Amino acid sequence: MGRTPVSNVEIIKNRTVVADDWSVLRLSDGETPESVSIPAGKVIVPFSVWQAQRTLLQDRAPLGVWLASDAQADVLKDDLAHFAVIAVDFPKFTDGRGYSIAYTLRTRFAYSGELRAIGDVLRDQLFYMQRVGFDAFAVRADKNIHDALKGLTDFSEKYQTSWDEKTPLFRRVNRQAVSQG
Amino acid sequence: MYRYDQYDHQIVKERVAQYRDQVRRRLADELTEEEFLPLRLQNGLYMQRHAYMLRVAVPYGMLSSAQVRMFGHIARTYDRGYGHFTTRQNIQFNWINLEQSPDILAELATVEMHAIQTSGNCIRNTTSDELAGVAADEIIDPRPYAEIIREWSTFHPEFAYLPRKFKIAISGSEQDRAATAVHDIGLHVVKNAQGEVGFRFLVGGGMGRTPIIGSVIREFLPWQHALTYLEAILRVYNQYGRRDNKYKARIKILVKALGAEEFGRQVEAEWAEIKDGPATLTVEELQRIAQYFVPPPYATLPASDAGFEAHKADNKAFANWLLRNVKAHKVSGYAAVILSVKKTGVPPGDITAAQLDFVADLADQYSFGEVRITHEQNLVLADVKLSDLFTVWQAVKAQGLATPNIGLLTDIICCPGGDFCSLANAKSIPIAQAIAEKFDNLDFQHDIGEIELNISGCINACGHHHVGNIGILGVDKDGSEWYQVSIGGAQGNNTSIGKIIGPSFSSQQMPVVIERLLDVYVKQRTEEELFIDTVQRLGIAPFKEYVYASPIPTGHTHGEDACV
Ligand code: HEM
Ligand code: SF4
């Protein structure tokens, strides 16, 4: 029996707060990827469920999948076309593996659909998350999502490349040396 | 030295604003302490035993006189009138209010300074050779590369929440003065047989509870690829570094688990994907940065100066200071002067606001307005004319910064320990002071010769005890403070980890323990042999035997004894 999936009523998408009709399926204790039943509607399933129930799921559209923070981006590399949403889970906001997963999905596997951060998603990490390729944020339910939106604009310049900025500052602008005086 | 342009200014200004709002939200309870912790750490703010401590970044140890003056101002205005230089070439202020911390950062920003990434599980301040650009044994000036790495690592979006902190050190001299072998990444700027510049990459060094010397994963990487290669290393580490156990989370544990060869293979595979991408460095960028590090306008001077020679000949104290505290310079007629922040009676690395102002003025007058911090917690005026040395010495002496002990027994590296640090198992400053007092005699110190004595108040090894010729580590036994002694550690080209000589000692026993270690050395040394050489030749056995041969008074006094 599947637990009622958790639904974020609102998410940040493309820098605005929008209603969200996706639900994220997380396995409860005792549930297995093989046996869990998948509710109707737009569901983001764990990667393990996608693996276990692939034959059932592959004709279902739209479908989302989420990766745990210890996953590698390349597990999805041949399946990207199946998903309308790929989410990456942050079990703790201090777990930074999801940043490398997002970066790799975007740059190496050219994933261009919605890339959503789920889990312990907080305002002060959003700027970095958007830089590595996330364009949607399911901000933790007890936080003010409109406040979190401000986190996306903390900085107006950045030195180094990432997904959002293909050229480093030193190639992008003409930086004049300041006099030593 | 490097100067901010509009982009650096803007980024640091926006950081101050971001942090100010984070503090506001913390005080309004919109952020829990748990949520605030990594944010304040990435802004250099630690909660310590008594108060908050602010660690200010000094990129690769280089300071302008205006920045040094700002430290004096901060010490006076927001602290108790002093600061503390660290083994990571930074400065710490020990008595900071949370509410004032955004103002301090705003003040620092006015002189192109900040506390970004001086703590937290991110890429920390890159450290380097304090004699960069002036050392007689320099192959390539590492500072332009250090600055390039500073910019690349500042707010790197992918690597701000690593498994653990990450430290990079870079050296471009024959003698490694940046302890590169005990960093997460140690970089050596080298030239290959064709005369091209590149990097040797050491990875997986570190101290803490598992001291490991870094392994070379690449002998030569052309300089253009420095950032993409760093990115590849960090990406492998970010994904595969352990996160289940904070004591096993450093890259050294990953490198050890995989083996350096396999780790290197994974890095090369990752690098193959990004090699030659837009992050590849350009000649223009290197030139832009390098022009900040062109030699200052040196005068054309003869290799010796008559007045200087005369003072040297008839002033023994001056000659001693020259011998220990003045280093060879690559430009004729100049020398690099080390100001000893190791006067007996003062905690190693501690400096007052008045001394900071004094050093700033001195730098303006005699050394092109520039100061450096050494990882041994001393200061450097890198470009002093030989003809000015005597005047500089007299001025410095009056400020208590001319103790001629650089490289000697009382030039102790020492962490803040139990007096300030909430992680300490034992005090370390009083141990340093007791040892310094016992061996205050300079003739004796000169006779002993170069020796590194390093003290840490706990296994985190902020005082580099593992690589001290003599290392002292504070340990906790049944709630009281004890000290474990190791010998044979060394930094530099022959980095080695010291070996523990046996059961630990009480604080009162420590000066005698050191005395006994030195006795063995003095008896056993051959002509020319330094303490470390004798330990390496004989092993630790004779030292161990002698130290434990007879009881050392504990100095503990109980009951009536206390009155004796
Ligand atoms: C007073 C507050 C301080 C705290 C709370 C603190 C905390 C720590 C901790 C937890 C570690 C262990 C990290 C690990 O093994 O992964 C560490 C290591 C270290 N810290 Fe500190 N520290 C403090 C001050 C300092 C100071 C004053 C210095 C320089 C004098 C310093 C330099 C270092 C160095 C060099 C290491 C060893 C790095 C390595 O393992 O490679 N720290 N510190
Ligand atoms: S070695 Fe331990 S006691 Fe000393 S500063 Fe580091 S954490 Fe504190």
Short mmCIF file of C-alpha atoms in Angstrom, two decimals, chain B residues 58-471:
data_model
loop_
_atom_site.label_atom_id
_atom_site.label_comp_id
_atom_site.label_asym_id
_atom_site.label_seq_id
_atom_site.Cartn_x
_atom_site.Cartn_y
_atom_site.Cartn_z
CA VAL B 58 44.48 36.68 4.31
CA PRO B 59 44.76 35.26 0.80
CA TYR B 60 48.11 33.45 0.57
CA GLY B 61 49.30 35.48 3.54
CA MET B 62 49.72 38.82 1.72
CA LEU B 63 48.66 42.10 3.33
CA SER B 64 48.87 45.78 2.54
CA SER B 65 49.67 48.25 5.30
CA ALA B 66 46.09 49.56 5.08
CA GLN B 67 44.82 46.06 5.78
CA VAL B 68 47.15 45.65 8.74
CA ARG B 69 45.91 48.97 10.11
CA MET B 70 42.35 47.75 9.71
CA PHE B 71 43.20 44.74 11.87
CA GLY B 72 44.41 47.16 14.53
CA HIS B 73 41.17 49.08 14.25
CA ILE B 74 39.08 45.91 14.54
CA ALA B 75 41.11 44.70 17.50
CA ARG B 76 40.50 48.00 19.29
CA THR B 77 36.90 48.58 18.31
CA TYR B 78 35.36 45.14 18.36
CA ASP B 79 37.77 42.99 20.35
CA ARG B 80 39.98 43.32 23.40
CA GLY B 81 42.86 45.01 21.64
CA TYR B 82 44.63 42.08 20.04
CA GLY B 83 44.46 39.43 17.35
CA HIS B 84 46.06 36.05 16.71
CA PHE B 85 47.92 34.89 13.62
CA THR B 86 47.25 31.29 12.61
CA THR B 87 49.10 28.47 10.87
CA ARG B 88 46.82 29.07 7.91
CA GLN B 89 48.17 32.58 7.37
CA ASN B 90 44.96 34.13 8.64
CA ILE B 91 44.16 36.29 11.65
CA GLN B 92 41.62 35.49 14.35
CA PHE B 93 39.82 37.80 16.74
CA ASN B 94 38.68 36.05 19.86
CA TRP B 95 36.08 38.31 21.45
CA ILE B 96 33.47 39.12 18.85
CA ASN B 97 29.77 39.86 19.16
CA LEU B 98 27.46 38.18 16.70
CA GLU B 99 25.48 41.41 16.31
CA GLN B 100 28.58 43.35 15.31
CA SER B 101 30.01 40.75 12.97
CA PRO B 102 28.30 42.15 9.81
CA ASP B 103 29.75 45.58 10.61
CA ILE B 104 33.21 44.10 10.93
CA LEU B 105 32.87 42.45 7.55
CA ALA B 106 31.66 45.75 6.08
CA GLU B 107 34.72 47.49 7.51
CA LEU B 108 37.00 44.78 6.15
CA ALA B 109 35.43 45.17 2.71
CA THR B 110 36.61 48.80 2.60
CA VAL B 111 40.20 47.50 2.52
CA GLU B 112 39.51 44.60 0.16
CA MET B 113 39.20 41.95 2.85
CA HIS B 114 36.63 39.43 4.02
CA ALA B 115 36.18 36.22 5.99
CA ILE B 116 34.76 34.18 3.12
CA GLN B 117 35.34 30.43 3.38
CA THR B 118 37.79 30.67 6.26
CA SER B 119 35.83 27.86 7.84
CA GLY B 120 33.17 25.34 6.91
CA ASN B 121 33.19 22.35 4.58
CA CYS B 122 34.29 24.28 1.54
CA ILE B 123 37.51 25.24 -0.20
CA ARG B 124 39.41 27.29 2.37
CA ASN B 125 41.85 30.11 1.94
CA THR B 126 44.71 28.92 -0.28
CA THR B 127 48.03 29.26 1.50
CA SER B 128 51.47 29.83 0.05
CA ASP B 129 55.12 30.63 0.60
CA GLU B 130 55.63 33.73 2.74
CA LEU B 131 58.77 34.52 0.73
CA ALA B 132 57.01 34.23 -2.62
CA GLY B 133 58.42 36.64 -5.15
CA VAL B 134 61.55 37.41 -3.14
CA ALA B 135 63.08 34.08 -2.10
CA ALA B 136 66.52 33.37 -3.47
CA ASP B 137 65.51 29.75 -4.19
CA GLU B 138 62.32 30.54 -6.09
CA ILE B 139 61.64 28.76 -9.39
CA ILE B 140 58.29 30.40 -10.20
CA ASP B 141 56.34 32.96 -8.20
CA PRO B 142 53.27 31.02 -7.02
CA ARG B 143 51.15 34.09 -6.13
CA PRO B 144 49.44 34.66 -9.50
CA TYR B 145 48.27 31.05 -9.39
CA ALA B 146 47.20 31.41 -5.77
CA GLU B 147 45.09 34.42 -6.75
CA ILE B 148 43.61 32.55 -9.72
CA ILE B 149 42.65 29.74 -7.33
CA ARG B 150 41.24 32.26 -4.86
CA GLU B 151 38.87 33.62 -7.46
CA TRP B 152 37.90 30.21 -8.76
CA SER B 153 37.21 28.80 -5.31
CA THR B 154 35.30 31.83 -3.99
CA PHE B 155 31.63 30.85 -3.92
CA HIS B 156 32.18 27.86 -6.15
CA PRO B 157 28.56 26.70 -6.38
CA GLU B 158 29.31 23.00 -6.61
CA PHE B 159 31.86 22.75 -3.82
CA ALA B 160 30.42 24.75 -0.92
CA TYR B 161 28.99 21.71 0.87
CA LEU B 162 31.78 19.19 0.60
CA PRO B 163 32.11 16.19 2.91
CA ARG B 164 34.67 18.18 4.88
CA LYS B 165 36.89 21.25 4.74
CA PHE B 166 39.33 21.50 1.88
CA LYS B 167 42.74 23.14 1.96
CA ILE B 168 45.05 23.93 -0.92
CA ALA B 169 48.65 25.10 -0.54
CA ILE B 170 50.97 26.20 -3.30
CA SER B 171 54.74 26.57 -3.47
CA GLY B 172 57.11 27.56 -6.25
CA SER B 173 60.50 27.28 -4.58
CA GLU B 174 63.13 24.65 -4.13
CA GLN B 175 62.38 24.64 -0.41
CA ASP B 176 58.74 24.04 0.34
CA ARG B 177 57.74 26.65 2.92
CA ALA B 178 54.01 26.08 2.53
CA ALA B 179 53.66 22.61 4.11
CA THR B 180 52.17 21.36 0.83
CA ALA B 181 52.51 17.69 1.81
CA VAL B 182 50.00 18.05 4.62
CA HIS B 183 47.24 19.72 2.63
CA ASP B 184 44.26 18.23 0.82
CA ILE B 185 45.93 19.44 -2.35
CA GLY B 186 49.56 20.53 -2.45
CA LEU B 187 50.68 22.26 -5.63
CA HIS B 188 54.26 22.73 -6.74
CA VAL B 189 54.78 25.17 -9.56
CA VAL B 190 57.55 23.60 -11.61
CA LYS B 191 59.21 23.73 -14.99
CA ASN B 192 59.50 20.67 -17.18
CA ALA B 193 62.48 19.72 -19.33
CA GLN B 194 61.20 22.02 -22.10
CA GLY B 195 61.07 24.92 -19.69
CA GLU B 196 57.26 25.02 -19.68
CA VAL B 197 55.48 25.94 -16.47
CA GLY B 198 53.11 23.51 -14.85
CA PHE B 199 52.03 21.91 -11.61
CA ARG B 200 52.90 18.85 -9.65
CA PHE B 201 49.74 17.70 -7.86
CA LEU B 202 49.93 16.15 -4.40
CA VAL B 203 46.61 14.96 -3.04
CA GLY B 204 45.39 13.54 0.22
CA GLY B 205 47.74 14.99 2.77
CA GLY B 206 46.51 16.26 6.09
CA MET B 207 46.96 16.20 9.82
CA GLY B 208 44.14 15.80 12.34
CA ARG B 209 43.61 12.41 13.91
CA THR B 210 44.91 10.54 10.85
CA PRO B 211 48.05 12.31 9.68
CA ILE B 212 48.92 11.42 6.09
CA ILE B 213 51.48 12.77 3.66
CA GLY B 214 50.02 13.65 0.27
CA SER B 215 50.63 11.46 -2.81
CA VAL B 216 51.66 12.74 -6.20
CA ILE B 217 48.87 11.99 -8.67
CA ARG B 218 50.39 14.00 -11.48
CA GLU B 219 53.99 14.97 -11.96
CA PHE B 220 53.33 17.68 -14.50
CA LEU B 221 50.18 19.42 -15.64
CA PRO B 222 50.54 22.43 -17.95
CA TRP B 223 49.41 25.55 -16.03
CA GLN B 224 46.50 26.30 -18.40
CA HIS B 225 44.68 23.27 -17.03
CA ALA B 226 45.03 24.06 -13.33
CA LEU B 227 41.38 24.95 -12.74
CA THR B 228 39.83 22.13 -14.73
CA TYR B 229 42.07 19.63 -12.97
CA LEU B 230 41.18 21.06 -9.57
CA GLU B 231 37.52 20.84 -10.58
CA ALA B 232 37.94 17.18 -11.51
CA ILE B 233 39.55 16.37 -8.14
CA LEU B 234 36.86 18.21 -6.22
CA ARG B 235 34.06 16.54 -8.17
CA VAL B 236 35.39 13.06 -7.48
CA TYR B 237 35.80 13.97 -3.82
CA ASN B 238 32.36 15.58 -3.54
CA GLN B 239 30.68 12.46 -4.88
CA TYR B 240 32.74 9.73 -3.26
CA GLY B 241 34.17 11.26 -0.09
CA ARG B 242 32.70 9.68 3.03
CA ARG B 243 29.87 11.53 4.69
CA ASP B 244 28.86 8.96 7.27
CA ASN B 245 31.70 9.73 9.66
CA LYS B 246 33.15 13.21 10.04
CA TYR B 247 36.50 11.80 11.10
CA LYS B 248 36.78 9.88 7.85
CA ALA B 249 35.44 12.55 5.57
CA ARG B 250 38.63 14.25 4.43
CA ILE B 251 39.94 13.55 0.95
CA LYS B 252 42.98 11.82 2.47
CA ILE B 253 40.74 8.95 3.61
CA LEU B 254 39.27 8.56 0.12
CA VAL B 255 42.70 8.63 -1.50
CA LYS B 256 43.94 6.09 0.99
CA ALA B 257 40.93 3.81 0.55
CA LEU B 258 41.16 3.84 -3.25
CA GLY B 259 44.92 4.04 -3.47
CA ALA B 260 46.54 7.11 -5.00
CA GLU B 261 46.78 5.42 -8.37
CA GLU B 262 43.11 4.56 -8.63
CA PHE B 263 42.13 7.97 -7.27
CA GLY B 264 44.34 9.57 -9.90
CA ARG B 265 42.72 7.43 -12.59
CA GLN B 266 39.24 8.60 -11.59
CA VAL B 267 40.40 12.20 -11.61
CA GLU B 268 41.89 11.79 -15.08
CA ALA B 269 38.62 10.26 -16.33
CA GLU B 270 36.64 13.17 -14.92
CA TRP B 271 39.15 15.64 -16.27
CA ALA B 272 38.93 14.16 -19.77
CA GLU B 273 35.30 15.39 -19.84
CA ILE B 274 36.12 19.03 -19.06
CA LYS B 275 39.67 19.42 -20.30
CA ASP B 276 40.04 22.32 -22.75
CA GLY B 277 36.64 23.72 -21.72
CA PRO B 278 36.09 27.43 -21.11
CA ALA B 279 37.61 27.24 -17.63
CA THR B 280 40.98 26.57 -19.25
CA LEU B 281 43.25 29.46 -18.31
CA THR B 282 44.41 31.94 -20.88
CA VAL B 283 47.70 33.73 -21.27
CA GLU B 284 45.80 37.03 -21.02
CA GLU B 285 44.30 36.09 -17.67
CA LEU B 286 47.61 34.93 -16.28
CA GLN B 287 49.17 38.19 -17.44
CA ARG B 288 46.38 40.27 -15.96
CA ILE B 289 46.88 38.66 -12.57
CA ALA B 290 50.66 38.47 -12.83
CA GLN B 291 50.99 42.21 -13.28
CA TYR B 292 49.85 42.65 -9.68
CA PHE B 293 52.87 40.69 -8.62
CA VAL B 294 55.58 42.38 -10.62
CA PRO B 295 58.57 43.31 -8.48
CA PRO B 296 58.20 46.61 -6.64
CA PRO B 297 60.40 49.51 -7.78
CA TYR B 298 63.65 48.28 -6.25
CA ALA B 299 66.61 50.62 -6.17
CA THR B 300 69.79 49.49 -7.87
CA LEU B 301 72.03 48.66 -4.95
CA PRO B 302 75.34 46.95 -4.38
CA ALA B 303 75.29 43.55 -2.73
CA SER B 304 76.69 44.96 0.47
CA ASP B 305 76.41 48.19 2.42
CA ALA B 306 79.23 49.69 4.47
CA GLY B 307 77.06 51.04 7.31
CA PHE B 308 75.25 47.76 7.57
CA GLU B 309 78.51 45.80 7.67
CA ALA B 310 79.88 48.07 10.39
CA HIS B 311 76.81 47.60 12.62
CA LYS B 312 76.91 43.90 12.01
CA ALA B 313 80.56 43.76 13.05
CA ASP B 314 80.24 45.68 16.30
CA ASN B 315 76.75 44.84 17.52
CA LYS B 316 76.42 41.24 18.62
CA ALA B 317 72.67 41.51 19.26
CA PHE B 318 72.09 42.92 15.79
CA ALA B 319 74.26 40.21 14.26
CA ASN B 320 72.25 37.53 16.06
CA TRP B 321 69.04 38.98 14.76
CA LEU B 322 70.44 39.05 11.22
CA LEU B 323 71.48 35.47 11.54
CA ARG B 324 68.05 34.24 12.57
CA ASN B 325 65.45 36.71 11.39
CA VAL B 326 66.78 38.02 8.10
CA LYS B 327 66.57 35.95 4.92
CA ALA B 328 68.36 36.12 1.58
CA HIS B 329 66.64 38.09 -1.15
CA LYS B 330 66.88 37.63 -4.87
CA VAL B 331 67.48 41.34 -5.42
CA SER B 332 70.91 42.72 -4.61
CA GLY B 333 71.00 45.07 -1.61
CA TYR B 334 67.69 43.82 -0.15
CA ALA B 335 66.69 41.32 2.51
CA ALA B 336 63.50 39.76 3.83
CA VAL B 337 62.93 40.44 7.52
CA ILE B 338 60.93 38.14 9.75
CA LEU B 339 59.27 39.81 12.72
CA SER B 340 59.09 37.32 15.53
CA VAL B 341 55.63 37.16 17.09
CA LYS B 342 57.16 34.75 19.63
CA LYS B 343 58.42 36.85 22.48
CA THR B 344 58.65 34.94 25.73
CA GLY B 345 55.65 35.75 27.90
CA VAL B 346 53.30 36.38 24.99
CA PRO B 347 51.10 33.67 23.43
CA PRO B 348 52.68 32.65 20.09
CA GLY B 349 51.07 34.56 17.24
CA ASP B 350 49.33 37.13 19.46
CA ILE B 351 49.63 40.73 18.37
CA THR B 352 48.28 43.93 19.86
CA ALA B 353 46.52 46.75 18.05
CA ALA B 354 49.47 49.05 18.73
CA GLN B 355 51.88 46.51 17.25
CA LEU B 356 49.67 46.15 14.19
CA ASP B 357 49.74 49.92 13.64
CA PHE B 358 53.47 49.91 14.14
CA VAL B 359 54.01 47.13 11.60
CA ALA B 360 51.82 48.96 9.08
CA ASP B 361 53.88 52.15 9.45
CA LEU B 362 57.13 50.23 9.24
CA ALA B 363 55.99 48.49 6.07
CA ASP B 364 55.08 51.83 4.51
CA GLN B 365 58.44 53.29 5.38
CA TYR B 366 60.75 50.40 4.59
CA SER B 367 59.04 47.65 2.61
CA PHE B 368 56.75 49.03 -0.12
CA GLY B 369 53.74 48.99 2.21
CA GLU B 370 53.46 45.22 2.26
CA VAL B 371 53.40 42.56 5.01
CA ARG B 372 53.11 38.77 4.92
CA ILE B 373 52.05 36.18 7.46
CA THR B 374 54.01 32.94 7.83
CA HIS B 375 52.43 29.61 8.68
CA GLU B 376 54.71 29.60 11.73
CA GLN B 377 52.63 32.59 12.93
CA ASN B 378 55.26 35.28 12.32
CA LEU B 379 55.29 38.35 10.07
CA VAL B 380 57.50 39.24 7.13
CA LEU B 381 58.67 42.53 5.69
CA ALA B 382 59.82 41.14 2.38
CA ASP B 383 61.77 43.99 0.80
CA VAL B 384 64.01 45.87 3.24
CA LYS B 385 67.20 47.57 2.09
CA LEU B 386 70.35 46.31 3.79
CA SER B 387 71.13 49.93 4.62
CA ASP B 388 67.83 50.20 6.54
CA LEU B 389 68.18 46.98 8.51
CA PHE B 390 69.81 48.52 11.56
CA THR B 391 67.14 51.21 11.90
CA VAL B 392 64.39 48.68 11.31
CA TRP B 393 65.89 46.37 13.93
CA GLN B 394 65.99 49.11 16.54
CA ALA B 395 62.39 50.06 15.87
CA VAL B 396 61.19 46.49 15.87
CA LYS B 397 63.08 45.69 19.06
CA ALA B 398 61.30 48.47 20.89
CA GLN B 399 58.00 46.79 19.97
CA GLY B 400 59.00 43.33 21.17
CA LEU B 401 59.00 41.89 17.65
CA ALA B 402 62.74 41.33 17.26
CA THR B 403 63.37 38.22 19.34
CA PRO B 404 66.15 36.54 17.34
CA ASN B 405 64.55 33.11 17.54
CA ILE B 406 63.20 32.34 14.06
CA GLY B 407 63.60 28.61 13.48
CA LEU B 408 64.85 28.09 17.04
CA LEU B 409 63.37 26.38 20.06
CA THR B 410 61.16 29.25 21.22
CA ASP B 411 59.74 29.95 17.77
CA ILE B 412 56.94 27.64 18.82
CA ILE B 413 53.87 27.01 16.67
CA CYS B 414 50.96 26.88 19.06
CA CYS B 415 47.18 26.75 18.65
CA PRO B 416 44.85 28.71 20.97
CA GLY B 417 44.13 25.52 22.93
CA GLY B 418 42.06 25.34 26.07
CA ASP B 419 42.28 29.03 26.79
CA PHE B 420 39.97 29.80 23.87
CA CYS B 421 39.09 26.79 21.82
CA SER B 422 35.99 24.82 22.72
CA LEU B 423 37.40 21.67 21.13
CA ALA B 424 40.60 21.59 23.19
CA ASN B 425 41.54 18.69 25.42
CA ALA B 426 44.21 20.73 27.13
CA LYS B 427 45.72 24.16 27.25
CA SER B 428 48.56 24.82 24.87
CA ILE B 429 49.55 28.46 25.33
CA PRO B 430 50.77 27.99 28.95
CA ILE B 431 52.87 25.00 27.82
CA ALA B 432 54.48 27.11 25.11
CA GLN B 433 55.11 29.83 27.67
CA ALA B 434 56.61 27.50 30.27
CA ILE B 435 58.97 26.03 27.68
CA ALA B 436 59.88 29.46 26.33
CA GLU B 437 60.66 30.65 29.86
CA LYS B 438 62.85 27.69 30.66
CA PHE B 439 64.89 28.02 27.46
CA ASP B 440 64.86 31.78 27.21
CA ASN B 441 68.68 31.82 27.05
CA LEU B 442 69.52 32.68 23.46
CA ASP B 443 73.05 31.30 23.52
CA PHE B 444 71.62 27.95 24.45
CA GLN B 445 69.00 28.19 21.71
CA HIS B 446 71.61 29.09 19.12
CA ASP B 447 73.70 26.15 20.26
CA ILE B 448 70.74 23.79 19.83
CA GLY B 449 70.19 25.20 16.36
CA GLU B 450 67.18 24.83 14.16
CA ILE B 451 64.38 22.89 15.69
CA GLU B 452 60.63 22.98 15.33
CA LEU B 453 58.51 22.67 18.41
CA ASN B 454 54.79 22.54 17.66
CA ILE B 455 51.90 22.35 20.11
CA SER B 456 48.24 21.47 19.56
CA GLY B 457 45.57 21.41 22.25
CA CYS B 458 43.81 18.47 20.64
CA ILE B 459 44.09 15.95 17.84
CA ASN B 460 42.74 18.39 15.25
CA ALA B 461 46.35 19.50 14.94
CA CYS B 462 45.85 23.21 14.36
CA GLY B 463 49.31 23.64 15.89
CA HIS B 464 50.89 21.22 13.36
CA HIS B 465 52.23 18.98 16.16
CA HIS B 466 52.52 15.98 13.81
CA VAL B 467 55.18 17.71 11.74
CA GLY B 468 57.09 19.26 14.63
CA ASN B 469 60.61 17.93 15.25
CA ILE B 470 59.14 17.86 18.72
CA GLY B 471 55.37 17.69 18.75
#
